Tab-separated table of C-alpha atoms in Angstrom:
chain	number	residue	atom	x	y	z
A	1	UNK	CA	-16.536	3.315	-6.029
A	2	UNK	CA	-12.836	3.063	-6.772
A	3	UNK	CA	-11.419	5.895	-8.825
A	4	UNK	CA	-7.815	6.507	-9.774
A	5	UNK	CA	-5.383	8.184	-7.428
A	6	UNK	CA	-2.340	10.139	-8.511
A	7	UNK	CA	0.812	8.116	-7.798
A	8	UNK	CA	3.932	9.751	-6.400
A	9	UNK	CA	7.130	7.710	-6.329
A	10	UNK	CA	9.700	9.488	-4.174
A	11	UNK	CA	13.151	7.936	-4.164
A	12	UNK	CA	14.075	8.664	-0.570
A	13	UNK	CA	12.405	8.747	2.820
A	14	UNK	CA	12.729	12.489	3.380
A	15	UNK	CA	10.931	13.242	0.136
A	16	UNK	CA	8.213	10.725	0.969
A	17	UNK	CA	7.692	12.450	4.309
A	18	UNK	CA	7.786	15.929	2.760
A	19	UNK	CA	5.181	14.875	0.213
A	20	UNK	CA	2.875	13.456	2.863
A	21	UNK	CA	3.058	16.791	4.691
A	22	UNK	CA	2.950	19.198	1.761
A	23	UNK	CA	0.197	17.845	-0.469
A	24	UNK	CA	-2.985	19.755	0.157
A	25	UNK	CA	-5.333	16.796	-0.409
A	26	UNK	CA	-5.465	13.483	1.515
A	27	UNK	CA	-2.557	11.122	0.890
A	28	UNK	CA	-2.140	7.383	1.304
A	29	UNK	CA	1.204	5.672	1.772
A	30	UNK	CA	1.376	2.511	-0.346
A	31	UNK	CA	3.766	-0.355	0.196
A	32	UNK	CA	2.522	-3.623	-1.405
A	33	UNK	CA	-1.005	-2.303	-1.674
A	34	UNK	CA	-2.795	-5.653	-1.286
A	35	UNK	CA	-4.779	-4.716	1.820
A	36	UNK	CA	-5.513	-1.217	0.516
A	37	UNK	CA	-6.874	-2.578	-2.749
A	38	UNK	CA	-9.292	-4.903	-0.953
A	39	UNK	CA	-10.483	-1.966	1.177
A	40	UNK	CA	-10.957	0.237	-1.895
A	41	UNK	CA	-12.802	-2.463	-3.800
A	42	UNK	CA	-15.050	-3.230	-0.830
A	43	UNK	CA	-15.838	0.440	-0.249
A	44	UNK	CA	-14.420	0.269	3.282
A	45	UNK	CA	-11.840	2.938	2.493
A	46	UNK	CA	-11.865	5.643	-0.195
A	47	UNK	CA	-8.858	5.756	-2.498
A	48	UNK	CA	-6.906	8.895	-1.634
A	49	UNK	CA	-6.349	11.431	-4.426
A	50	UNK	CA	-2.606	11.074	-3.810
A	51	UNK	CA	-0.877	7.712	-3.386
A	52	UNK	CA	2.719	7.874	-2.156
A	53	UNK	CA	4.444	4.670	-3.184
A	54	UNK	CA	7.409	3.522	-1.139
A	55	UNK	CA	8.689	1.053	-3.736
A	56	UNK	CA	11.555	3.336	-4.798
A	57	UNK	CA	12.565	4.295	-1.256
A	58	UNK	CA	15.745	2.367	-0.370
A	59	UNK	CA	15.432	2.955	3.386
A	60	UNK	CA	12.317	0.755	3.611
A	61	UNK	CA	13.027	-1.886	0.990
A	62	UNK	CA	13.587	-5.549	1.704
A	63	UNK	CA	16.203	-6.152	4.337
A	64	UNK	CA	16.459	-8.623	7.166
A	65	UNK	CA	19.502	-8.231	9.369
A	66	UNK	CA	20.724	-8.141	12.945
A	67	UNK	CA	21.611	-4.779	14.483
A	68	UNK	CA	23.041	-4.977	18.019
A	69	UNK	CA	20.520	-7.111	19.906
A	70	UNK	CA	17.624	-6.713	17.489
A	71	UNK	CA	16.378	-8.403	14.360
A	72	UNK	CA	15.549	-5.603	11.901
A	73	UNK	CA	13.053	-6.160	9.085
A	74	UNK	CA	12.415	-3.450	6.465
A	75	UNK	CA	8.785	-2.368	6.185
A	76	UNK	CA	8.670	-3.219	2.460
A	77	UNK	CA	9.832	-6.797	3.024
A	78	UNK	CA	7.253	-9.053	1.415
A	79	UNK	CA	5.811	-11.858	3.512
A	80	UNK	CA	7.210	-14.470	1.124
A	81	UNK	CA	10.740	-13.253	1.911
A	82	UNK	CA	10.151	-13.639	5.641
A	83	UNK	CA	9.055	-17.259	5.247
A	84	UNK	CA	12.117	-19.458	4.963
A	85	UNK	CA	14.582	-16.669	5.773
A	86	UNK	CA	17.334	-18.246	7.875
A	87	UNK	CA	17.636	-15.379	10.353
A	88	UNK	CA	13.883	-15.252	10.928
A	89	UNK	CA	13.655	-19.039	11.274
A	90	UNK	CA	16.409	-18.976	13.896
A	91	UNK	CA	15.499	-15.813	15.784
A	92	UNK	CA	11.747	-15.287	15.298
A	93	UNK	CA	10.168	-18.535	14.065
A	94	UNK	CA	6.767	-17.434	15.352
A	95	UNK	CA	6.808	-14.526	12.886
A	96	UNK	CA	7.614	-16.889	10.014
A	97	UNK	CA	4.712	-19.102	11.086
A	98	UNK	CA	2.325	-16.144	11.136
A	99	UNK	CA	3.422	-15.046	7.652
A	100	UNK	CA	3.020	-18.599	6.341
A	101	UNK	CA	-0.596	-18.477	7.484
A	102	UNK	CA	-1.498	-15.182	5.811
A	103	UNK	CA	-3.440	-15.261	2.538
A	104	UNK	CA	-2.054	-17.316	-0.349
A	105	UNK	CA	1.417	-17.659	-1.934
A	106	UNK	CA	0.624	-15.164	-4.708
A	107	UNK	CA	-0.600	-12.529	-2.241
A	108	UNK	CA	2.418	-13.123	0.000
A	109	UNK	CA	4.663	-12.302	-2.973
A	110	UNK	CA	3.273	-8.753	-2.928
A	111	UNK	CA	1.985	-8.083	0.598
A	112	UNK	CA	4.520	-6.504	2.937
A	113	UNK	CA	5.183	-6.722	6.655
A	114	UNK	CA	4.697	-2.955	6.945
A	115	UNK	CA	1.302	-3.122	5.287
A	116	UNK	CA	0.224	-5.990	7.514
A	117	UNK	CA	1.196	-3.957	10.580
A	118	UNK	CA	-0.418	-0.708	9.407
A	119	UNK	CA	-3.721	-2.498	8.750
A	120	UNK	CA	-4.043	-2.900	12.555
A	121	UNK	CA	-5.786	-6.243	11.954
A	122	UNK	CA	-2.895	-8.137	10.353
A	123	UNK	CA	-2.028	-11.606	11.600
A	124	UNK	CA	1.581	-10.658	12.299
A	125	UNK	CA	0.449	-8.251	15.021
A	126	UNK	CA	-0.354	-10.745	17.811
A	127	UNK	CA	3.115	-12.229	17.231
A	128	UNK	CA	4.843	-8.828	17.193
A	129	UNK	CA	3.024	-7.933	20.415
A	130	UNK	CA	4.198	-11.029	22.293
A	131	UNK	CA	7.737	-10.611	20.919
A	132	UNK	CA	7.625	-7.022	22.236
A	133	UNK	CA	8.664	-5.670	18.859
A	134	UNK	CA	9.184	-1.982	18.191
A	135	UNK	CA	8.427	0.077	15.094
A	136	UNK	CA	10.784	2.702	13.650
A	137	UNK	CA	9.032	5.683	12.089
A	138	UNK	CA	10.359	8.501	9.956
A	139	UNK	CA	9.174	12.017	10.711
A	140	UNK	CA	11.309	14.046	8.336
A	141	UNK	CA	14.775	14.376	9.848
A	142	UNK	CA	13.728	12.494	12.966
A	143	UNK	CA	13.509	8.716	13.494
A	144	UNK	CA	11.181	7.591	16.281
A	145	UNK	CA	11.024	4.149	17.894
A	146	UNK	CA	7.779	3.072	19.527
A	147	UNK	CA	6.652	-0.301	20.816
A	148	UNK	CA	3.960	-2.081	18.808
A	149	UNK	CA	1.830	-2.080	21.933
A	150	UNK	CA	2.072	1.681	22.412
A	151	UNK	CA	1.427	2.324	18.716
A	152	UNK	CA	-1.718	0.179	18.885
A	153	UNK	CA	-3.045	2.575	21.523
A	154	UNK	CA	-2.573	5.657	19.330
A	155	UNK	CA	-3.795	6.866	15.956
A	156	UNK	CA	-2.597	4.767	12.975
A	157	UNK	CA	-0.803	7.647	11.287
A	158	UNK	CA	0.352	9.536	14.362
A	159	UNK	CA	3.990	8.557	14.013
A	160	UNK	CA	4.992	9.131	10.380
A	161	UNK	CA	6.156	6.621	7.787
A	162	UNK	CA	6.933	3.090	8.986
A	163	UNK	CA	10.556	2.274	8.173
A	164	UNK	CA	11.196	-1.055	9.863
A	165	UNK	CA	10.130	-3.534	12.509
A	166	UNK	CA	12.586	-4.447	15.281
A	167	UNK	CA	12.346	-7.707	17.182
A	168	UNK	CA	14.429	-8.076	20.372
A	169	UNK	CA	16.700	-11.123	20.402
A	170	UNK	CA	17.394	-11.512	24.107
A	171	UNK	CA	14.792	-14.164	24.870
A	172	UNK	CA	15.042	-17.921	25.215
A	173	UNK	CA	11.478	-19.196	25.184
A	174	UNK	CA	10.416	-22.529	26.655
A	175	UNK	CA	7.146	-22.380	24.753
A	176	UNK	CA	5.601	-20.355	21.971
A	177	UNK	CA	2.552	-20.722	19.775
A	178	UNK	CA	0.626	-19.072	16.958
A	179	UNK	CA	-2.832	-20.193	15.889
A	180	UNK	CA	-5.377	-18.887	13.469
A	181	UNK	CA	-8.991	-20.002	13.301
A	182	UNK	CA	-11.483	-19.380	10.533
A	183	UNK	CA	-14.713	-20.737	9.184
A	184	UNK	CA	-12.819	-22.292	6.302
A	185	UNK	CA	-9.324	-22.254	4.860
A	186	UNK	CA	-9.748	-19.945	1.900
A	187	UNK	CA	-11.524	-16.819	0.738
A	188	UNK	CA	-12.237	-15.324	4.149
A	189	UNK	CA	-10.232	-13.610	6.876
A	190	UNK	CA	-9.646	-15.418	10.146
A	191	UNK	CA	-12.136	-15.312	12.979
A	192	UNK	CA	-9.422	-15.093	15.606
A	193	UNK	CA	-5.638	-15.212	15.758
A	194	UNK	CA	-3.665	-15.904	18.926
A	195	UNK	CA	0.000	-15.871	19.831
A	196	UNK	CA	1.892	-16.603	23.002
A	197	UNK	CA	5.363	-17.168	24.384
A	198	UNK	CA	6.979	-17.626	27.721
A	199	UNK	CA	9.000	-19.678	30.156
A	200	UNK	CA	7.986	-22.638	32.228
A	201	UNK	CA	9.799	-24.265	35.121
A	202	UNK	CA	9.421	-28.024	35.060
A	203	UNK	CA	10.861	-28.105	38.548
A	204	UNK	CA	8.156	-25.979	40.133
A	205	UNK	CA	5.537	-26.489	37.380
A	206	UNK	CA	5.163	-22.702	37.204
A	207	UNK	CA	4.872	-20.388	34.243
A	208	UNK	CA	7.604	-17.900	35.118
A	209	UNK	CA	7.023	-15.449	32.277
A	210	UNK	CA	4.242	-15.267	29.711
A	211	UNK	CA	3.110	-12.943	26.909
A	212	UNK	CA	-0.254	-13.481	25.228
A	213	UNK	CA	-2.012	-11.592	22.442
A	214	UNK	CA	-5.081	-12.076	20.297
A	215	UNK	CA	-6.709	-10.437	17.307
A	216	UNK	CA	-7.809	-11.580	13.881
A	217	UNK	CA	-10.680	-10.807	11.536
A	218	UNK	CA	-11.856	-7.252	12.117
A	219	UNK	CA	-10.393	-7.031	15.632
A	220	UNK	CA	-7.267	-4.997	16.325
A	221	UNK	CA	-4.678	-7.167	18.018
A	222	UNK	CA	-4.256	-6.721	21.779
A	223	UNK	CA	-2.079	-8.024	24.587
A	224	UNK	CA	-3.958	-10.014	27.236
A	225	UNK	CA	-2.360	-8.256	30.195
A	226	UNK	CA	-4.741	-9.445	32.930
A	227	UNK	CA	-4.401	-13.045	31.799
A	228	UNK	CA	-0.612	-12.728	31.845
A	229	UNK	CA	-0.718	-11.359	35.398
A	230	UNK	CA	-3.060	-14.130	36.502
A	231	UNK	CA	-0.840	-16.867	35.067
A	232	UNK	CA	2.571	-15.624	36.140
A	233	UNK	CA	4.220	-17.683	38.880
A	234	UNK	CA	1.190	-19.881	39.337
A	235	UNK	CA	1.568	-23.620	39.510
A	236	UNK	CA	0.041	-25.109	36.370
A	237	UNK	CA	-2.928	-27.338	37.077
A	238	UNK	CA	-6.226	-28.211	35.479
A	239	UNK	CA	-8.150	-26.135	38.006
A	240	UNK	CA	-6.006	-23.060	37.239
A	241	UNK	CA	-6.605	-23.565	33.544
A	242	UNK	CA	-10.360	-23.586	34.141
A	243	UNK	CA	-10.000	-20.191	35.852
A	244	UNK	CA	-7.843	-18.950	32.958
A	245	UNK	CA	-10.724	-19.667	30.574
A	246	UNK	CA	-12.814	-17.104	32.440
A	247	UNK	CA	-10.014	-14.566	32.813
A	248	UNK	CA	-9.265	-14.590	29.073
A	249	UNK	CA	-12.923	-14.039	28.227
A	250	UNK	CA	-12.925	-10.922	30.414
A	251	UNK	CA	-9.574	-9.771	29.046
A	252	UNK	CA	-10.114	-10.134	25.275
A	253	UNK	CA	-12.443	-7.551	23.757
A	254	UNK	CA	-13.093	-8.440	20.122
A	255	UNK	CA	-15.589	-6.911	17.713
A	256	UNK	CA	-18.468	-9.076	16.609
A	257	UNK	CA	-19.287	-9.426	12.927
A	258	UNK	CA	-22.224	-10.824	10.915
A	259	UNK	CA	-20.782	-14.343	11.145
A	260	UNK	CA	-19.469	-14.565	14.707
A	261	UNK	CA	-20.393	-12.709	17.851
A	262	UNK	CA	-17.844	-11.138	20.170
A	263	UNK	CA	-18.867	-13.742	22.780
A	264	UNK	CA	-18.058	-16.599	20.409
A	265	UNK	CA	-14.660	-15.116	19.530
A	266	UNK	CA	-13.824	-14.708	23.222
A	267	UNK	CA	-14.653	-18.369	23.795
A	268	UNK	CA	-12.532	-19.509	20.849
A	269	UNK	CA	-9.522	-17.449	21.956
A	270	UNK	CA	-9.833	-18.767	25.514
A	271	UNK	CA	-10.058	-22.369	24.320
A	272	UNK	CA	-7.081	-22.010	21.988
A	273	UNK	CA	-4.802	-20.481	24.619
A	274	UNK	CA	-5.838	-22.893	27.353
A	275	UNK	CA	-5.286	-25.856	25.033
A	276	UNK	CA	-1.703	-24.672	24.503
A	277	UNK	CA	-1.101	-24.120	28.223
A	278	UNK	CA	-2.564	-27.575	28.940
A	279	UNK	CA	0.186	-29.049	26.781
A	280	UNK	CA	2.716	-27.476	29.134
A	281	UNK	CA	1.893	-30.046	31.756
A	282	UNK	CA	-1.311	-29.223	33.591
A	283	UNK	CA	-2.643	-32.713	33.178
A	284	UNK	CA	0.651	-34.329	34.162
A	285	UNK	CA	0.732	-32.364	37.389
A	286	UNK	CA	-2.692	-33.688	38.284
A	287	UNK	CA	-1.524	-37.241	37.571
A	288	UNK	CA	1.782	-36.976	39.428
B	1	UNK	CA	13.868	26.016	4.771
B	2	UNK	CA	12.237	22.757	3.613
B	3	UNK	CA	14.049	20.978	0.791
B	4	UNK	CA	11.878	20.590	-2.314
B	5	UNK	CA	11.135	16.893	-2.953
B	6	UNK	CA	12.373	15.299	-6.180
B	7	UNK	CA	9.948	12.987	-7.967
B	8	UNK	CA	10.347	10.322	-10.555
B	9	UNK	CA	6.903	10.773	-12.098
B	10	UNK	CA	5.254	13.302	-14.308
B	11	UNK	CA	3.220	16.002	-12.627
B	12	UNK	CA	0.126	14.917	-14.562
B	13	UNK	CA	-2.026	12.734	-12.314
B	14	UNK	CA	-4.151	11.117	-14.988
B	15	UNK	CA	-1.566	9.113	-16.872
B	16	UNK	CA	2.105	8.384	-17.331
B	17	UNK	CA	4.297	6.043	-19.316
B	18	UNK	CA	4.852	2.663	-17.709
B	19	UNK	CA	7.442	0.437	-19.371
B	20	UNK	CA	7.699	-3.256	-18.650
B	21	UNK	CA	8.216	-6.558	-20.434
B	22	UNK	CA	4.954	-8.266	-21.313
B	23	UNK	CA	5.328	-11.871	-22.432
B	24	UNK	CA	8.878	-11.101	-23.521
B	25	UNK	CA	8.097	-7.888	-25.405
B	26	UNK	CA	9.101	-4.482	-24.082
B	27	UNK	CA	5.854	-2.595	-23.674
B	28	UNK	CA	5.221	1.062	-22.882
B	29	UNK	CA	1.723	2.131	-21.965
B	30	UNK	CA	0.395	5.601	-21.232
B	31	UNK	CA	-1.988	4.815	-18.394
B	32	UNK	CA	-3.260	6.022	-15.042
B	33	UNK	CA	-0.669	4.489	-12.713
B	34	UNK	CA	-3.087	3.247	-10.059
B	35	UNK	CA	-5.107	1.146	-12.515
B	36	UNK	CA	-5.079	-2.575	-11.862
B	37	UNK	CA	-2.913	-4.746	-14.059
B	38	UNK	CA	-5.864	-7.060	-14.722
B	39	UNK	CA	-7.892	-4.161	-16.183
B	40	UNK	CA	-5.032	-2.993	-18.354
B	41	UNK	CA	-4.517	-6.537	-19.684
B	42	UNK	CA	-8.164	-7.302	-20.353
B	43	UNK	CA	-9.530	-3.883	-21.357
B	44	UNK	CA	-6.654	-1.968	-22.918
B	45	UNK	CA	-4.747	-4.868	-24.454
B	46	UNK	CA	-7.656	-7.293	-25.087
B	47	UNK	CA	-5.668	-10.054	-23.405
B	48	UNK	CA	-8.618	-11.832	-21.862
B	49	UNK	CA	-6.819	-15.060	-21.019
B	50	UNK	CA	-6.209	-13.636	-17.551
B	51	UNK	CA	-9.583	-13.941	-15.839
B	52	UNK	CA	-11.222	-11.692	-13.285
B	53	UNK	CA	-13.523	-12.943	-10.572
B	54	UNK	CA	-13.314	-12.048	-6.874
B	55	UNK	CA	-11.243	-8.843	-7.335
B	56	UNK	CA	-9.836	-9.133	-3.811
B	57	UNK	CA	-6.957	-11.568	-4.275
B	58	UNK	CA	-8.700	-14.629	-2.966
B	59	UNK	CA	-9.676	-16.776	-5.947
B	60	UNK	CA	-6.508	-16.814	-8.082
B	61	UNK	CA	-8.333	-16.509	-11.425
B	62	UNK	CA	-6.205	-13.479	-12.339
B	63	UNK	CA	-2.769	-14.876	-11.422
B	64	UNK	CA	0.109	-13.826	-13.672
B	65	UNK	CA	3.855	-14.101	-13.175
B	66	UNK	CA	5.800	-10.967	-12.270
B	67	UNK	CA	9.551	-11.538	-12.509
B	68	UNK	CA	8.731	-15.252	-12.581
B	69	UNK	CA	6.701	-15.212	-9.360
B	70	UNK	CA	2.884	-15.553	-9.086
B	71	UNK	CA	0.964	-12.349	-8.367
B	72	UNK	CA	-2.752	-11.540	-8.323
B	73	UNK	CA	-3.198	-9.008	-11.114
B	74	UNK	CA	-6.356	-7.700	-9.431
B	75	UNK	CA	-4.215	-6.446	-6.524
B	76	UNK	CA	-1.332	-5.094	-8.554
B	77	UNK	CA	-1.331	-1.505	-9.781
B	78	UNK	CA	0.186	-0.945	-13.191
B	79	UNK	CA	2.917	1.371	-11.867
B	80	UNK	CA	4.146	-1.550	-9.739
B	81	UNK	CA	5.032	-3.366	-12.974
B	82	UNK	CA	7.507	-0.658	-14.052
B	83	UNK	CA	10.758	-2.310	-15.187
B	84	UNK	CA	9.463	-5.798	-14.435
B	85	UNK	CA	8.693	-8.836	-16.523
B	86	UNK	CA	5.024	-9.839	-16.666
B	87	UNK	CA	3.943	-13.210	-18.069
B	88	UNK	CA	0.306	-14.027	-18.740
B	89	UNK	CA	-1.362	-17.221	-19.908
B	90	UNK	CA	-0.997	-15.859	-23.471
B	91	UNK	CA	2.753	-16.463	-23.151
B	92	UNK	CA	1.963	-20.188	-23.425
B	93	UNK	CA	0.345	-19.942	-26.860
B	94	UNK	CA	2.593	-22.446	-28.560
B	95	UNK	CA	1.826	-25.314	-30.892
B	96	UNK	CA	2.707	-27.701	-28.115
B	97	UNK	CA	1.158	-27.249	-24.654
B	98	UNK	CA	3.654	-26.846	-21.857
B	99	UNK	CA	4.034	-29.417	-19.102
B	100	UNK	CA	1.371	-27.914	-16.838
B	101	UNK	CA	-1.173	-27.438	-19.622
B	102	UNK	CA	-0.586	-30.984	-20.846
B	103	UNK	CA	-1.219	-32.383	-17.371
B	104	UNK	CA	-4.501	-30.428	-17.134
B	105	UNK	CA	-5.591	-31.843	-20.487
B	106	UNK	CA	-4.589	-35.426	-19.704
B	107	UNK	CA	-6.234	-35.435	-16.290
B	108	UNK	CA	-9.430	-33.645	-17.341
B	109	UNK	CA	-8.729	-31.062	-14.684
B	110	UNK	CA	-11.141	-28.428	-15.944
B	111	UNK	CA	-14.829	-28.049	-16.519
B	112	UNK	CA	-15.860	-24.481	-17.335
B	113	UNK	CA	-12.158	-23.569	-17.522
B	114	UNK	CA	-12.474	-20.125	-15.976
B	115	UNK	CA	-10.034	-20.837	-13.143
B	116	UNK	CA	-7.582	-22.767	-15.325
B	117	UNK	CA	-5.347	-19.898	-16.581
B	118	UNK	CA	-4.713	-18.751	-13.012
B	119	UNK	CA	-3.959	-22.296	-11.895
B	120	UNK	CA	-1.609	-22.924	-14.810
B	121	UNK	CA	0.321	-19.725	-14.071
B	122	UNK	CA	0.485	-20.452	-10.336
B	123	UNK	CA	1.929	-23.922	-11.020
B	124	UNK	CA	4.275	-22.587	-13.694
B	125	UNK	CA	5.559	-20.109	-11.114
B	126	UNK	CA	6.174	-22.913	-8.647
B	127	UNK	CA	8.011	-25.021	-11.251
B	128	UNK	CA	10.061	-21.951	-12.311
B	129	UNK	CA	11.391	-21.630	-8.811
B	130	UNK	CA	11.630	-25.253	-7.676
B	131	UNK	CA	12.838	-28.026	-9.911
B	132	UNK	CA	11.279	-31.040	-8.190
B	133	UNK	CA	8.487	-29.891	-5.892
B	134	UNK	CA	6.726	-32.430	-3.713
B	135	UNK	CA	2.991	-33.069	-3.892
B	136	UNK	CA	2.421	-30.987	-0.751
B	137	UNK	CA	4.488	-28.116	-2.139
B	138	UNK	CA	2.449	-28.210	-5.344
B	139	UNK	CA	-0.751	-28.239	-3.301
B	140	UNK	CA	0.465	-25.217	-1.320
B	141	UNK	CA	1.258	-23.419	-4.593
B	142	UNK	CA	-2.423	-23.717	-5.507
B	143	UNK	CA	-3.666	-22.638	-2.067
B	144	UNK	CA	-4.899	-19.329	-3.488
B	145	UNK	CA	-6.800	-20.783	-6.437
B	146	UNK	CA	-10.457	-21.726	-6.260
B	147	UNK	CA	-12.434	-23.924	-8.660
B	148	UNK	CA	-16.218	-24.019	-8.446
B	149	UNK	CA	-16.838	-26.808	-10.967
B	150	UNK	CA	-14.528	-29.778	-10.847
B	151	UNK	CA	-14.562	-30.792	-7.199
B	152	UNK	CA	-10.753	-30.656	-7.459
B	153	UNK	CA	-10.314	-34.371	-8.254
B	154	UNK	CA	-8.700	-33.797	-11.638
B	155	UNK	CA	-6.666	-30.882	-10.307
B	156	UNK	CA	-5.229	-33.034	-7.525
B	157	UNK	CA	-4.292	-35.640	-10.152
B	158	UNK	CA	-2.405	-32.893	-12.003
B	159	UNK	CA	-0.472	-32.075	-8.839
B	160	UNK	CA	0.382	-35.744	-8.394
B	161	UNK	CA	1.545	-35.975	-11.992
B	162	UNK	CA	3.779	-32.892	-11.706
B	163	UNK	CA	5.223	-33.650	-8.275
B	164	UNK	CA	8.435	-35.458	-7.467
B	165	UNK	CA	6.762	-37.806	-5.006
B	166	UNK	CA	3.514	-39.715	-5.207
B	167	UNK	CA	1.732	-39.322	-1.940
B	168	UNK	CA	-1.709	-38.122	-1.043
């Protein structure tokens, strides 16, 4: 049952952090609040007695800019502002594609990148994992950077208040993909979400570098490390891709739900990734 | 020594003043800040034109415009409206229907009508921000609105009528 929480609106990051540490009862940091509201309404999460809103904190508000060799996106940037942003389109088009595929236009006008990340099941996470993004956290006077991958292995709130997401710019990808599968287009979360990027040598028909991640639905996003190792510097062929199907199914560990078993989700993820790799030239190599 | 935080809200958790523009009128309400906008509109202000259905941001029945942009009022807390401009379907109570309403009437794009206010506001938001949207852009603007009666035929005719191109 949803009840009302007290709302605190600090106007700087230090105060937000101090509040989260000093209040004697449980607190909840709120950015857009769209995911939190659905959790409260569904009874999956109790509303905390103290809500700390970040909407008046300038350090986390909407900003998309380049800093040294990184694309920096403020945690409070709404998904709608990411879609169609010139810098994002040029430097991280996969992230724009993921945002375009989240919820509906009206939700994207309120939902933030930070909230999508913090949910641990957001559809931006597979993309941020393959882009090897880092998260900047505020812990009072200290700012801490941690990779998305490392953060996914720790407690959600172990690092402080999420300030921004940093995407490295150094890569030139030969291929990249983002796909989301669901039982239907509206009203339900995805069954699975996959993302991948890498480099492919047409000369040797080898995948020289590859990053793969999957998540979606109620499954926390994860890198597919064993699959990446298996694929790297192997000559692409149909027989290799058949082996990859098996490797992915061992590598991806989703949660089942009342509508789709973990086994089914593993199969779907494997099929999606292999279909993308097939486009790289497996079939052509067999023909040549 | 830890610096004492400064806050912009009253120390009383139950309620505070929230000031925003509602359909063009400056409005101040003394409300619990985490209440949903849709509840404040329908319960406190008796503005029942904004509908409530799924309550999780997936059906679009409760869409209003905030600073001219569509938002689901079931996901928006009232404190998030502070200093903003909120437009509901009641803002279109004129003698003459606006362009979107007229298209819905002409194309018979409603049956029970429950989803219509949300759809009208979603399309108004799109037309606010894009002068000549294409059919596909209009369709995308309604991607978060569900109708359980019409089968969407009339609604798709509305999109065709309001779009700058004429493709299916």
